[in-house]
Short mmCIF file of C-alpha atoms in Angstrom, two decimals:
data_model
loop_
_atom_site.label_atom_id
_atom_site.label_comp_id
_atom_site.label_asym_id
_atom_site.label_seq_id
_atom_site.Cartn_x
_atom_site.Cartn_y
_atom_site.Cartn_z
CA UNK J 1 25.69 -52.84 -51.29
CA UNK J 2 24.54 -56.21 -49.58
CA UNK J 3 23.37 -58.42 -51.82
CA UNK J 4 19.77 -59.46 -50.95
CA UNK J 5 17.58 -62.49 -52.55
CA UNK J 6 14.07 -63.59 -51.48
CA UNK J 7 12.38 -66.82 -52.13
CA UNK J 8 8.30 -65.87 -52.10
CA UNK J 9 6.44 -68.74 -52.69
CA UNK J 10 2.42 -69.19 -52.42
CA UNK J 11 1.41 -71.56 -50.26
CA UNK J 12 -1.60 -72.70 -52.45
CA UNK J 13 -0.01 -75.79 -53.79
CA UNK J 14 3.18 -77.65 -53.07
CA UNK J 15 6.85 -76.29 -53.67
CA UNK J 16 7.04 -78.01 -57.21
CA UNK J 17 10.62 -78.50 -59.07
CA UNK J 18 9.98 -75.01 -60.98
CA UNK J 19 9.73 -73.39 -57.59
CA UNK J 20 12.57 -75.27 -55.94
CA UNK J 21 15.05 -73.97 -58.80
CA UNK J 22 13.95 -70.56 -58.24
CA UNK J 23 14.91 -71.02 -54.64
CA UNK J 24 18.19 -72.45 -55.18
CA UNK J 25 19.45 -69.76 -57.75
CA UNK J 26 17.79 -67.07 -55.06
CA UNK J 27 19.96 -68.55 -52.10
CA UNK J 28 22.80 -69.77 -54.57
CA UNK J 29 23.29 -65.76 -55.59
CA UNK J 30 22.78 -64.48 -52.23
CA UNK J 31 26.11 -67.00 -51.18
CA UNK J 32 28.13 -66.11 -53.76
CA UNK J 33 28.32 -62.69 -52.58
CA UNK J 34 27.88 -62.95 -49.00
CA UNK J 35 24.52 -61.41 -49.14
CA UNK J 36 21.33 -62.53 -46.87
CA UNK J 37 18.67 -65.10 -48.21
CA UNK J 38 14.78 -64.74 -47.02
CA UNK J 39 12.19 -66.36 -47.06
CA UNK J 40 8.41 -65.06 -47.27
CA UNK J 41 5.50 -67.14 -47.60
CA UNK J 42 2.67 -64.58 -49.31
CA UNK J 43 -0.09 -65.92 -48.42
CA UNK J 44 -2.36 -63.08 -48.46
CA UNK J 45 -4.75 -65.45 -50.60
CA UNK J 46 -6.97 -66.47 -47.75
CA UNK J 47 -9.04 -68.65 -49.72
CA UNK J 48 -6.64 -70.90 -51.17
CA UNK J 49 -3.70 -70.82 -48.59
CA UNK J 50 -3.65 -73.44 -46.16
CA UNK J 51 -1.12 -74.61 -43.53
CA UNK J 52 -0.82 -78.06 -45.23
CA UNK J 53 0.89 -76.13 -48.44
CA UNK J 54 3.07 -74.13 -45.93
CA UNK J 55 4.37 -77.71 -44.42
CA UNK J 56 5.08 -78.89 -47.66
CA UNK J 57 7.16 -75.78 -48.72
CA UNK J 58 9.15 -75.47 -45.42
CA UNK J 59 9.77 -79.36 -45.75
CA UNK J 60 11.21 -79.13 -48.99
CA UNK J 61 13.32 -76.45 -48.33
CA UNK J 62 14.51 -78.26 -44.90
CA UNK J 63 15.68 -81.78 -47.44
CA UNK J 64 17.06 -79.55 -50.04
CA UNK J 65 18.70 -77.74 -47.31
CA UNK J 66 18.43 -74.75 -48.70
CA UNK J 67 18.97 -72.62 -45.26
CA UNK J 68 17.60 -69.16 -45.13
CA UNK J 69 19.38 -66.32 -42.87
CA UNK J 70 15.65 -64.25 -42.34
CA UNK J 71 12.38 -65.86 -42.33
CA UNK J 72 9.74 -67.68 -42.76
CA UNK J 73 8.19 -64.11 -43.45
CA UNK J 74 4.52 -64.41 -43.15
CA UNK J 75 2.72 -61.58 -45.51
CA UNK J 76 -0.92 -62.01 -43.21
CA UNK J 77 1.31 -61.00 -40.39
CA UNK J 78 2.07 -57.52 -42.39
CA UNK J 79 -1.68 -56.17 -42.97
CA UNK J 80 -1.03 -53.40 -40.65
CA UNK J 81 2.11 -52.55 -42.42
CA UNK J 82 0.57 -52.43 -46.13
CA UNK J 83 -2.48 -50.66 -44.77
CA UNK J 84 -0.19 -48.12 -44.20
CA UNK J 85 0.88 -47.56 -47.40
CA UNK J 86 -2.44 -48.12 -49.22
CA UNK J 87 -4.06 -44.92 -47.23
CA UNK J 88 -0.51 -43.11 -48.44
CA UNK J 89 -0.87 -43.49 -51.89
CA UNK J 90 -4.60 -42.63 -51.29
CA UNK J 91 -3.92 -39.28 -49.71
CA UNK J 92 -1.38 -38.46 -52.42
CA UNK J 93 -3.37 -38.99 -55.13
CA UNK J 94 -1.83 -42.07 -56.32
CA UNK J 95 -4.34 -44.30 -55.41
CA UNK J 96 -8.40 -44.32 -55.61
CA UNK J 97 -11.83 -46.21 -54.44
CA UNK J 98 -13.47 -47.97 -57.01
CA UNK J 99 -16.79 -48.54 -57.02
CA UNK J 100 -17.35 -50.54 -59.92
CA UNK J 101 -19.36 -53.78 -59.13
CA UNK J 102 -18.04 -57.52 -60.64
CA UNK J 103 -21.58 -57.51 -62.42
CA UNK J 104 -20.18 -54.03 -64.17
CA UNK J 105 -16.43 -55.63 -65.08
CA UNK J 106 -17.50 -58.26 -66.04
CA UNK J 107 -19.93 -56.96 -68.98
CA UNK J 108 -16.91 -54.25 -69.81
CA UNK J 109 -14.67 -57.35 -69.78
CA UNK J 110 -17.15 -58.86 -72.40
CA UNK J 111 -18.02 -56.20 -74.53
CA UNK J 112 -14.30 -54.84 -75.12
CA UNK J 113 -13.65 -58.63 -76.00
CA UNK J 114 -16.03 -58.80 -78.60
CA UNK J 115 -14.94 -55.68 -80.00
CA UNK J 116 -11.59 -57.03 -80.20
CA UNK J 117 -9.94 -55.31 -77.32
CA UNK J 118 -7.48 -56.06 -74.68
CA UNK J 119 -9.87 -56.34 -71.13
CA UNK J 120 -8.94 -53.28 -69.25
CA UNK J 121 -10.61 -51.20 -66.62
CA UNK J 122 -11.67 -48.16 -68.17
CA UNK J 123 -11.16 -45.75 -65.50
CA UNK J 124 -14.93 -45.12 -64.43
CA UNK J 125 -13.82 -44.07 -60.70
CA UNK J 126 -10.19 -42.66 -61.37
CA UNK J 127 -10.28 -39.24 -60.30
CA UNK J 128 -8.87 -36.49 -63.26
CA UNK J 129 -8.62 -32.87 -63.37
CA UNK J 130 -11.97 -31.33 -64.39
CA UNK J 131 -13.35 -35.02 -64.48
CA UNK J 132 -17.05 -35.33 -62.49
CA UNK J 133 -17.19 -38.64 -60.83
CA UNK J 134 -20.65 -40.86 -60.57
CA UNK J 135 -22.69 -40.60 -57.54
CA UNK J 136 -21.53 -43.32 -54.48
CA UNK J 137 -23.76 -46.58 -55.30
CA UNK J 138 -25.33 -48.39 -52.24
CA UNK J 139 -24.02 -51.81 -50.66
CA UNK J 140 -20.57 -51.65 -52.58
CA UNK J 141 -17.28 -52.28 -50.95
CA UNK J 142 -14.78 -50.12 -52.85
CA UNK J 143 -11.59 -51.48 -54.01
CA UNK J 144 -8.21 -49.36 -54.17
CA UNK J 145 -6.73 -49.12 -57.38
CA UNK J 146 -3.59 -47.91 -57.92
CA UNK J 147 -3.23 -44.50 -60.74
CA UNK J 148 -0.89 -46.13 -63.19
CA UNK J 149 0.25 -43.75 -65.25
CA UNK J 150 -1.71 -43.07 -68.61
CA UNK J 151 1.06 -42.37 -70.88
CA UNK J 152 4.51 -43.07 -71.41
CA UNK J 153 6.58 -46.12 -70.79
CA UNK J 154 8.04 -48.75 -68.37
CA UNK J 155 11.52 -50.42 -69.40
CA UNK J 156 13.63 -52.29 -67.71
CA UNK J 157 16.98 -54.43 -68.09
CA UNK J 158 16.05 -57.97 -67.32
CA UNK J 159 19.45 -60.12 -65.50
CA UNK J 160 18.50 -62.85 -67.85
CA UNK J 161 16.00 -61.61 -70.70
CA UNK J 162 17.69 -58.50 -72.02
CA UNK J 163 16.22 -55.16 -72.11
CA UNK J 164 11.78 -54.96 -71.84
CA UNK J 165 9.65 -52.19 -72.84
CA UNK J 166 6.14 -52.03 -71.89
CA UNK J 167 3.78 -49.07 -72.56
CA UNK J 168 1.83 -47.79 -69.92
CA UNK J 169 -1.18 -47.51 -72.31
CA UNK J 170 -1.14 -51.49 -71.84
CA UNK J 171 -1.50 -51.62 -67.98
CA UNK J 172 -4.80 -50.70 -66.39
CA UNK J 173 -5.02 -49.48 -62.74
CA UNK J 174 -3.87 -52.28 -60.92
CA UNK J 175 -6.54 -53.08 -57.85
CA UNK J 176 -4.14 -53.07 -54.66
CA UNK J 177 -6.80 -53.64 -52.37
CA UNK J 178 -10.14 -55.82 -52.25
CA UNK J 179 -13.40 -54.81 -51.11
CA UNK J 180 -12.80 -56.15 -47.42
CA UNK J 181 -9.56 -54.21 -47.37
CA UNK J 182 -7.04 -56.74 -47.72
CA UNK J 183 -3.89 -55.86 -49.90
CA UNK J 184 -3.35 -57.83 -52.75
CA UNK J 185 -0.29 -60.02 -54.12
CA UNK J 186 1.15 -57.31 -56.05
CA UNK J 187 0.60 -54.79 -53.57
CA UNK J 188 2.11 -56.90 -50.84
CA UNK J 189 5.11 -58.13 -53.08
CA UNK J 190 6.57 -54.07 -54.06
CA UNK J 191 6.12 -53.16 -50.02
CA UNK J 192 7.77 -56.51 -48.72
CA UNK J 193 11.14 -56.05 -51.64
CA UNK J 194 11.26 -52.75 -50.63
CA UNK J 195 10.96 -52.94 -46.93
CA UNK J 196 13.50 -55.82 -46.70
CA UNK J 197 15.65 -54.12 -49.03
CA UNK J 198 15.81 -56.80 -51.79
CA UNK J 199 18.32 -56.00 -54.26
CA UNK J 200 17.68 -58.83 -57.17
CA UNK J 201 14.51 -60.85 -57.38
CA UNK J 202 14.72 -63.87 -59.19
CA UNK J 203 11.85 -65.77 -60.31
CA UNK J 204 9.91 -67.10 -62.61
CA UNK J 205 9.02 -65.51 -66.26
CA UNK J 206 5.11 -65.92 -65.52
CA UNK J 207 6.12 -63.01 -63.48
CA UNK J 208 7.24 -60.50 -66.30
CA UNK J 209 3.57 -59.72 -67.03
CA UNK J 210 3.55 -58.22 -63.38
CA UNK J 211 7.04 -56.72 -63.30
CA UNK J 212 5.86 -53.01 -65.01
CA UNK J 213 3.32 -52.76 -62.64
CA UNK J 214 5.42 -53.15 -59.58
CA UNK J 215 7.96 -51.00 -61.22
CA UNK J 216 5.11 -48.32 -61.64
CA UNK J 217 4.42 -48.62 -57.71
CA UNK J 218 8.02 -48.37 -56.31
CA UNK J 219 8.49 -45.47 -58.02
CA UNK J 220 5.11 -43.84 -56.81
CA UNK J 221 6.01 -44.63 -53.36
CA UNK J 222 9.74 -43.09 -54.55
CA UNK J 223 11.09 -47.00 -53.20
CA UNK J 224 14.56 -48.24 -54.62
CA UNK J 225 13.31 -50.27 -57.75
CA UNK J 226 15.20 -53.84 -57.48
CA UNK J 227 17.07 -55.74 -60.12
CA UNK J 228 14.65 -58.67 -61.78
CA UNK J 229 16.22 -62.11 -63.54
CA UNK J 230 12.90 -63.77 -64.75
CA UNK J 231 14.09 -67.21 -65.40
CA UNK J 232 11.98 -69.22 -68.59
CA UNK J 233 10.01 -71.88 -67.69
CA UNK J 234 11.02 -75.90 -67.22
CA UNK J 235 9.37 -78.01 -69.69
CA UNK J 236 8.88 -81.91 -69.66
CA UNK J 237 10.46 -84.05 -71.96
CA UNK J 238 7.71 -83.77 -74.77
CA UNK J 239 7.95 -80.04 -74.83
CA UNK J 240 5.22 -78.86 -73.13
CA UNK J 241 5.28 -76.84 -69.71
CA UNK J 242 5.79 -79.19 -66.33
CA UNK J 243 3.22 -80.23 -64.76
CA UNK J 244 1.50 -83.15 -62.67
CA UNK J 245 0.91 -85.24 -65.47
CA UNK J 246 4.90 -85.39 -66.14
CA UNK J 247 4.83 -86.43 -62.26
CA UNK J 248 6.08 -83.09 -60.85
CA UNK J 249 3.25 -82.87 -57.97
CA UNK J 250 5.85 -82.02 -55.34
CA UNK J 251 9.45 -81.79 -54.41
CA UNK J 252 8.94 -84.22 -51.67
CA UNK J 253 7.51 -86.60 -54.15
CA UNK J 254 11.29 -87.09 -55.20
CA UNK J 255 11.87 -87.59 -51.61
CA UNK J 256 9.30 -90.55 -51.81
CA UNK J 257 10.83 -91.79 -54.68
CA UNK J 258 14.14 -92.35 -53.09
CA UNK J 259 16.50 -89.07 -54.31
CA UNK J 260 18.71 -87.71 -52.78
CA UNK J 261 18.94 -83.81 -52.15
CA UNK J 262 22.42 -83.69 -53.66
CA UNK J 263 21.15 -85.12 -56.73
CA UNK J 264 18.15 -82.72 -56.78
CA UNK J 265 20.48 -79.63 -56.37
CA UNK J 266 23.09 -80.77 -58.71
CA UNK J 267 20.19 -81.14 -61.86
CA UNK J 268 18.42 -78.34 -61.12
CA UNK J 269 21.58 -75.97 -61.16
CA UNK J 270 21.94 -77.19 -64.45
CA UNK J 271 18.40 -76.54 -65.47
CA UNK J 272 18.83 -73.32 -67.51
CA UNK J 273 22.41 -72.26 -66.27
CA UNK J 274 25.61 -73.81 -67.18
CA UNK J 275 29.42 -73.86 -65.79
CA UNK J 276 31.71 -74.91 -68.63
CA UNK J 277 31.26 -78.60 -69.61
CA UNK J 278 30.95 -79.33 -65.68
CA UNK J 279 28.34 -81.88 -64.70
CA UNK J 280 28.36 -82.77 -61.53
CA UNK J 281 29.32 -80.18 -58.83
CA UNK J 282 28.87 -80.19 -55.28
CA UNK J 283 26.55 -76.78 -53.63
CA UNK J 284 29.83 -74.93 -52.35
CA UNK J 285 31.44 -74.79 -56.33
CA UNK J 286 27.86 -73.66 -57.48
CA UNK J 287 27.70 -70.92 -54.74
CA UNK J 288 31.20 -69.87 -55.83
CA UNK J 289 30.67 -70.12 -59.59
CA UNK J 290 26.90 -69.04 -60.00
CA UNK J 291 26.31 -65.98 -61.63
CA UNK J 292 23.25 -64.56 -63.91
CA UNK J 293 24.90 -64.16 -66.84
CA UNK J 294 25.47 -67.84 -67.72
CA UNK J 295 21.27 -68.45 -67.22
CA UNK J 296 20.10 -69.17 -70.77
CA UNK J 297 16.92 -67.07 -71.85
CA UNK J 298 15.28 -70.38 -73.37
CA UNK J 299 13.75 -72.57 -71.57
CA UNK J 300 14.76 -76.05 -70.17
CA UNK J 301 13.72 -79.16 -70.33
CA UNK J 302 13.55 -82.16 -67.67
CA UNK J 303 15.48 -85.33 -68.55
CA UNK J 304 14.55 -88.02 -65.40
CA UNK J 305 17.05 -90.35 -66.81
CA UNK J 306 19.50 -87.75 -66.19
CA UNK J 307 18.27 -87.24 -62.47
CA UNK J 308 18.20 -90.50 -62.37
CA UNK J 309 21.75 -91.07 -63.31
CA UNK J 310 23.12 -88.50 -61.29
CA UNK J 311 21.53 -90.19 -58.29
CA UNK J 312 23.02 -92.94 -58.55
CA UNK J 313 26.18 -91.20 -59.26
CA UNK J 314 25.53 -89.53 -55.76
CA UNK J 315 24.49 -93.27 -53.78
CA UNK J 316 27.87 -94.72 -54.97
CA UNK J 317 30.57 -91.56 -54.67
CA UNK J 318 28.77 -90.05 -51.49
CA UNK J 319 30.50 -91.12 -47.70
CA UNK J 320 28.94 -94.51 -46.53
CA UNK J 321 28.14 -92.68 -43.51
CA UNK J 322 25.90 -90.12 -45.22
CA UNK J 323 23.92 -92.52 -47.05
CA UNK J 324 23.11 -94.83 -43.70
CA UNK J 325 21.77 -91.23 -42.62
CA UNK J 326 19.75 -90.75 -45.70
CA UNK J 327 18.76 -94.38 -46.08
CA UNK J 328 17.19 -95.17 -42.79
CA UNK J 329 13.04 -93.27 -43.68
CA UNK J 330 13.29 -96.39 -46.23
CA UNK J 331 14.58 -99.28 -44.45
CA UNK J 332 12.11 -98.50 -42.06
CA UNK J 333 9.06 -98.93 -44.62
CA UNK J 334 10.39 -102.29 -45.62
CA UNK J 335 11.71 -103.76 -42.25
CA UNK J 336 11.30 -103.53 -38.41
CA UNK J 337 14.47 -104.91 -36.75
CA UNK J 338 16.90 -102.58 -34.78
CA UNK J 339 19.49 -101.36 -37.67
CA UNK J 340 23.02 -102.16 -36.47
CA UNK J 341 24.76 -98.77 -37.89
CA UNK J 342 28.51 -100.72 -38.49
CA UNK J 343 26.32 -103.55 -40.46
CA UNK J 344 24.46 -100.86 -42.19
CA UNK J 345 27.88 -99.36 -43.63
CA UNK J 346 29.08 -102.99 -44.79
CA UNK J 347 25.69 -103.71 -46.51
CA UNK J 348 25.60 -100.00 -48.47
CA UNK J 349 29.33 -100.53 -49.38
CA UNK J 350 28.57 -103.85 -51.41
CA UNK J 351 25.53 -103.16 -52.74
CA UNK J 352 25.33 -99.65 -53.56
CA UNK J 353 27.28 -99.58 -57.41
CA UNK J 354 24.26 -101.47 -58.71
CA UNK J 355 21.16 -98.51 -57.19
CA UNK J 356 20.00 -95.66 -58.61
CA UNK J 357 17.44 -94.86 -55.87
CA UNK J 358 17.63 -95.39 -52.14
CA UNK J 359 14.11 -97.29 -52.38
CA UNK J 360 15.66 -99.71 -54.15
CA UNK J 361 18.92 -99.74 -52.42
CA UNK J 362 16.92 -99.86 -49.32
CA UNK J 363 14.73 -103.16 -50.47
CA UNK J 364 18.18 -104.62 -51.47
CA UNK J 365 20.03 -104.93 -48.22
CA UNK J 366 17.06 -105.57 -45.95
CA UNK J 367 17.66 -109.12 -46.34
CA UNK J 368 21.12 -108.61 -44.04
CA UNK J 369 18.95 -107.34 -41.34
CA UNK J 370 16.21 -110.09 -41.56
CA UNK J 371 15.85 -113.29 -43.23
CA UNK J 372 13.86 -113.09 -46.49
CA UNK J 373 11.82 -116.15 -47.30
CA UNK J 374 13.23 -117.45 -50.92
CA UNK J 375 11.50 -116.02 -53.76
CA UNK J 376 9.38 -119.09 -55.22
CA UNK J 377 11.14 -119.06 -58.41
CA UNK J 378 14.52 -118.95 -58.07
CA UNK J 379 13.75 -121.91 -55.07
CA UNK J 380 12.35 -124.20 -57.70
CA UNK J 381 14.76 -123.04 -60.19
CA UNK J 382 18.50 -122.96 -58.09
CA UNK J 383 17.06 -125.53 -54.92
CA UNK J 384 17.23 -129.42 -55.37
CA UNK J 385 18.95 -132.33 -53.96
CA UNK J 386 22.64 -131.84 -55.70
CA UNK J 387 22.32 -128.26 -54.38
CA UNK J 388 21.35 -129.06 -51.13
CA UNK J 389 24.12 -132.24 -51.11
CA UNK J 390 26.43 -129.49 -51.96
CA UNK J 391 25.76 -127.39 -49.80
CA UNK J 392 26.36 -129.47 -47.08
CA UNK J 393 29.40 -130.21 -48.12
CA UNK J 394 30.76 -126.69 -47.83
CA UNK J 395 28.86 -125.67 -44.79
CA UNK J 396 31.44 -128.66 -42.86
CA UNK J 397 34.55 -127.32 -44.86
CA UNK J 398 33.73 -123.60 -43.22
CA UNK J 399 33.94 -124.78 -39.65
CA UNK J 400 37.71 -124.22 -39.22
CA UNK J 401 38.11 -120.82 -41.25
CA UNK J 402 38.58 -117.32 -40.46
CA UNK J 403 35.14 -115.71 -40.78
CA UNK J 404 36.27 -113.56 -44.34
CA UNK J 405 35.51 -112.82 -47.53
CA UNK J 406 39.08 -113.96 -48.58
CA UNK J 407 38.44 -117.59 -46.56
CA UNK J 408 35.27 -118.06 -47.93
CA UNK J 409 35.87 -117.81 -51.80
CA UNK J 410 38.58 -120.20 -51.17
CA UNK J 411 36.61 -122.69 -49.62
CA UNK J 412 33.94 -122.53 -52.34
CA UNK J 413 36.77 -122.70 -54.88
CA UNK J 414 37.57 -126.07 -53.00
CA UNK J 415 34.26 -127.68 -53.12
CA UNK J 416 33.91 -126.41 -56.74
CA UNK J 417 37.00 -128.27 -57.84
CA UNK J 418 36.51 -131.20 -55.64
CA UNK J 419 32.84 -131.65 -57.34
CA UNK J 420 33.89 -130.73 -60.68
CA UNK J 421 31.31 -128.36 -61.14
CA UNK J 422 31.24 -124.77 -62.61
CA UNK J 423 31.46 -122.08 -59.51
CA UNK J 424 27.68 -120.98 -60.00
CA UNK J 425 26.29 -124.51 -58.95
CA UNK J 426 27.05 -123.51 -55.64
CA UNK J 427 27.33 -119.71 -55.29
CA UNK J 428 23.16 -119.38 -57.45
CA UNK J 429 22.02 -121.89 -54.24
CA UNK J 430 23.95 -120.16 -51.68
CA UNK J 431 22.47 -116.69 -53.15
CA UNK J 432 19.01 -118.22 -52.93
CA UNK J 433 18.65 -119.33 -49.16
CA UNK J 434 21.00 -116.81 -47.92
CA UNK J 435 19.29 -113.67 -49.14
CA UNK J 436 16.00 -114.63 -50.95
CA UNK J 437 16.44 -114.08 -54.02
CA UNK J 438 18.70 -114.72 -57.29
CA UNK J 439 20.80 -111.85 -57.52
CA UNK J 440 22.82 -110.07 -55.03
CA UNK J 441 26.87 -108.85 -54.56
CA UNK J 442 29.30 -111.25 -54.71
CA UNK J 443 28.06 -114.35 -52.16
CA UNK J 444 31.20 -114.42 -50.18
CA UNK J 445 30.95 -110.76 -49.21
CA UNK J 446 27.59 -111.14 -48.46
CA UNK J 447 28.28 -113.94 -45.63
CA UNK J 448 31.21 -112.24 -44.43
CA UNK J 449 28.71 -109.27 -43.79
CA UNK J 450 25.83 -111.69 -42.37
CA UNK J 451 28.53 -113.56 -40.02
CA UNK J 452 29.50 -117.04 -39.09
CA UNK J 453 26.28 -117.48 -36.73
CA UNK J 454 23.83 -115.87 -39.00
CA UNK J 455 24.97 -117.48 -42.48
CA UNK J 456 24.65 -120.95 -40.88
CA UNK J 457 21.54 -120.10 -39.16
CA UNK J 458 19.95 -119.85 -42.68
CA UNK J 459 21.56 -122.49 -44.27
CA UNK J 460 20.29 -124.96 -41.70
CA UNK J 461 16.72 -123.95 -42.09
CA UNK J 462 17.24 -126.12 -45.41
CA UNK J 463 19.82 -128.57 -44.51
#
């Protein structure tokens, strides 16, 4: 059997962290045993789908890259295909127009609630043995409902809750089509598993409620039923479910914020599923290691200070060549000089240990790139006449040096000894005019990075 995973998301909203770990465990699964990974956007909900909520999934699958083999899988593009099936079930009896109005439900709705009663269609229009139905009403656009059955029950072994037993007594029949004909979600999801021959979808646990139901019309339709691994839900860090106000909006938002994908992947595998006491992993050991049985049945909850230190664990272990790469969307928001791609390596290298997101790490080294006006304070605090006399006095001792890190400390260590002063007299100065500000890596890295030219270029603005 070929192992195959879907990722079905809604394009009604953006792909939100929730969504984004259902993906990766869906495509992680599917590469663990060589299986195929698809995605399908259902967006059979015309009202609220929109193309700007399709962008924002695709582009969060592209950063995570989370790489499908089939797809994207557009349900709209299937309407012939479910049609199909609808006027199948119809003609076997499994299926029936409805002709109840939303005036009509919605009194039933209200009435069985007052009496204490689960809402539940009551069956006006389902056609029974000996049963007489009502005459056709006027100006009504029938649904289809589906002819769950009436007795008995539905039970399946969940990959990551345990066994589940629902009675069918609890399940009303389920509309699979609206009054204009199209095919709802439900509907759409049981002929789009079974036509792409999913083997094990993996999703959320607000999906159990609709599990039974799509059980109930697989086996009507006599379709392969897949295996389901409902995973529980991610909550923020005071307990209560995700959501915007705990600043999950969007998976790109942590884009914006200055992530990076690796770090993403890395916490969200550990959202709920666990390897051992490993911690940081790259995607190929959690493709070879995932499995469902190790996915806890309680739910998880989001630390951002551990995202946050695993991102930063990420900026200063990653190659210097990958963050340039994943740097450069932020240096352009906070400069506009041509990036020199060897200076761009030297500048991550030394300043990298101290960031935990590439917005800051980004706002750190633009001042090698283009001269940043001192920061008022730390002028008036490190910038006077003995710092300006000293100065001087080591610009003229760096004429006849090698241009190096090495050379430079020494000569600073020179005019330190030869002034008597303590080494930060000079370096907090230096650190001031050279880069703006009053706290940076180690000064003589930094001017062997800006260069002979550049370094006294700034200093002579002041001198």
């Amino acid at each position: 059997m070929t192992v195959v995973t879907r990722f079905a998301p809604s394009p009604t909203g953006y792909l939100h962290i929730g969504g984004a770990r259902t993906a990766l465990f869906s495509w992680a699964y599917a590469k663990r045993h060589q299986g195929q990974f698809i995605l399908r956007i259902e967006d059979t909900d015309l009202e609220r789908s929109t193309p700007e909520a399709v962008k924002a999934i695709m582009d969060g699958m592209t950063w995570l890259h989370l790489n499908y083999d089939e797809g994207p899988i557009y349900q709209t593009k299937r309407m012939a295909t479910y049609k199909t099936y609808i006027d199948q079930l119809i003609k076997e009896d499994k299926a029936y127009l409805c002709y109840s109005s939303k005036e009509e439900l919605e009194i039933l709705r209200e009435s069985q609630m007052k009496a204490g009663l689960k809402p539940k269609y009551d069956g006006k229009w389902r056609p029974e043995s000996g049963k007489s139905l009502p005459p056709i009403p006027q100006n009504i656009q029938p649904v289809v409902r589906f002819k769950n059955p009436s007795s008995g029950v539905v039970t399946w072994h969940d990959l990551v809750k345990g066994e589940i037993t629902i009675a069918n007594e609890e399940l009303d029949d389920l509309v699979i089509a609206r009054g204009d004909g199209t095919p709802t979600y439900n509907f759409c999801v049981v002929i789009d598993d079974w036509e792409m021959k999913v083997t094990h979808v993996i999703r959320g646990d607000d999906h159990i409620n609709n599990t039974p139901r799509q059980i109930n019309l697989l086996k009507a339709l006599n379709a392969t039923i897949p295996a389901y691994a409902h995973l529980s839900m991610i909550l923020g860090a005071d307990g209560q479910k995700l959501s915007k106000r705990h600043g999950a909006v969007s998976v790109m938002q942590y884009f914006d914020q200055g992530y990076l994908p690796e770090a993403i992947l890395n916490y969200l595998a550990r959202l709920g599923w666990s390897h051992g006491d490993d911690e940081i992993f790259s995607m190929a050991d959690f493709c070879q290691w995932f499995d469902l049985d190790h996915i806890t049945s309680s739910s998880a909850q989001f630390n951002t200070e551990k995202l946050d230190w695993l991102n930063s664990h990420y900026i200063k272990t990653l190659p210097l060549d990958r963050i340039a790469l994943a740097i450069e969307p932020y240096l352009k928001e906070v400069m506009h000089s041509p990036i020199d791609s060897n200076l761009l390596l030297k500048a991550i290298d030394i300043h990298r240990e101290r960031a935990n997101h590439l917005t800051s790490l980004a706002g750190d080294i633009a001042y090698i790139f283009e001269y940043q006006k001192p920061n008022q304070q730390d002028f008036e605090k490190h910038i006077n006449a003995e710092a300006l006399d000293l100065i001087k006095s080591f610009q003229a001792a760096l004429i006849k040096i090698d241009w190096t890190k090495e050379a430079i400390h020494n000569v600073m260590n020179d005019v330190v000894t030869l002034h008597a002063i303590k080494f930060p007299k000079l370096a907090m100065p230096l650190r001031v005019l050279l880069t703006g500000i009053g706290q940076s890596p180690s000064i003589d890295a930094v001017m062997e990075i800006l260069g002979h030219d550049e370094t006294m270029k700034r200093l002579n603005l002041y001198l």
